[in-house]
Amino acid sequence: MSLKFGILGLLAEQPLHGYDVKNRFESLLGGSWEVNFGQVYSTLQRLERDGLIEADGERGDRGKLAYRLTASGRKTLVDWLSRPESEPQQLREEIYVKLLLNTRLADGRLDDMLKAQRRVYMQRLKDLAELEQRARRERRDDLVLLFKGAILHTEADLKWTDACAEEIRNSNRKGGKAK
Amino acid sequence: MTRLVELIDVRKVYDGGAQHPALNGISLGVERGEFLAVMGPSGSGKSTLLNVVAGLDRPTSGRVLVDGRDLGRAGEAELARYRRSGVGFVFQFFNLLGSLTVLENVMVAAQLAGSGTAAARQRARELLAQLGIADQSGRYPARLSGGQQQRVAIARALVNQPLMLLADEPTGALDSRSGDQVMELLVELNRGGQTVLLVTHDAKLAARYAGRVVSLVDGRVADDVVLQPSTARAAEVVRVRVEEVAG
């Protein structure tokens, strides 16, 4: 997602200082993203320049400035919220490229590579389950959803590794080579 | 102390299936007190593995040692005794007897293993209380929810204080909430020292609850991994990608 819409969404609730924006964003994502303050600040400036947010009152103590959403900003946010996501799917490109290259370079390494990757996914499932439970205990329903999503993605990654292994086995059985 | 279960190069070939052995040279040890998940797609041999460990199937070759006992060489009577009190089975569809009450379902397993009625009743009552379903003792299984029926099945599996609990897709017929509760119960029993062997095709379930996951493919062990208890911070596991839009 883009920082721009995250900020618009936070300001839709109430006017905030740049520092509050950063903190709320971090808390919204349950620490799953460390926000760079410089990035937040430059995005705020750009949003102000584009007329999507504006200063809320005068510059306060130590030059702190609170921002609020403009009507145009609210419209932009609502449009974005109602649009389904249609960006190309992001695949875990690195593992995919490794697999392709390993297939071409050295057949013997494929099984080990898939096995090692599989173990990473299994441990990730355990970690995510623990995070989901923690979020549930802390009544962070929004984070529960985030972790559920991550679990489903990891399950898909795992199935994909298994499907790759199966293709390779079938191909070896037929005496062919995975190309 | 020796391992609780030791499989040495176990093969199991069903009649006419010589081309595709159900188990094709499995060597595997299970420690006392372990929570082990056996994973694999259907046809990978996981249920056969469970049946061999439970003494329901004899291996075609190789050795199956449980608590020092060689199941492949045990006589029928010894094997029957082992099946009754050495292992506790939990199935996907509970397999409770519909004409018996909850209490009787648990008691009868103890009585079949040689307990007197009074002792069986007392042990069954204790277990039903421990599993939080004492108030259902007099009811018939059909009146219980799926989650409650599975608890009764777990009580029945535990009544003879088995060496291990064998659970074959125990949450397969439950909604996710009751499934989680049943799994939490197995984890709790495991913390109390009960060895648990869980068979599942569900990686999420295996990873979440087991300390070790064995994956079978085509009757062989494809992987055997010990998972670390999770202490990770969110940012170490998952990141939401946030992009700064240029312009």
PDB file of C-alpha atoms in Angstrom, chain A residues 17 55-61 63-66:
ATOM      1  CA  HIS A  17       1.109  16.307  13.859  1.00  0.00           C
ATOM      2  CA  ALA A  55      -2.509  23.057   8.106  1.00  0.00           C
ATOM      3  CA  ASP A  56      -4.884  22.819  11.055  1.00  0.00           C
ATOM      4  CA  GLY A  57      -4.472  26.152  12.857  1.00  0.00           C
ATOM      5  CA  GLU A  58      -1.181  27.912  13.499  1.00  0.00           C
ATOM      6  CA  ARG A  59       2.264  26.432  13.914  1.00  0.00           C
ATOM      7  CA  GLY A  60       2.406  25.316  17.578  1.00  0.00           C
ATOM      8  CA  ASP A  61       5.247  24.855  20.105  1.00  0.00           C
ATOM      9  CA  GLY A  63       7.220  24.776  15.118  1.00  0.00           C
ATOM     10  CA  LYS A  64       4.957  21.688  15.197  1.00  0.00           C
ATOM     11  CA  LEU A  65       2.209  21.806  12.648  1.00  0.00           C
ATOM     12  CA  ALA A  66      -0.954  19.722  12.691  1.00  0.00           C
TER      13      ALA A  66
END
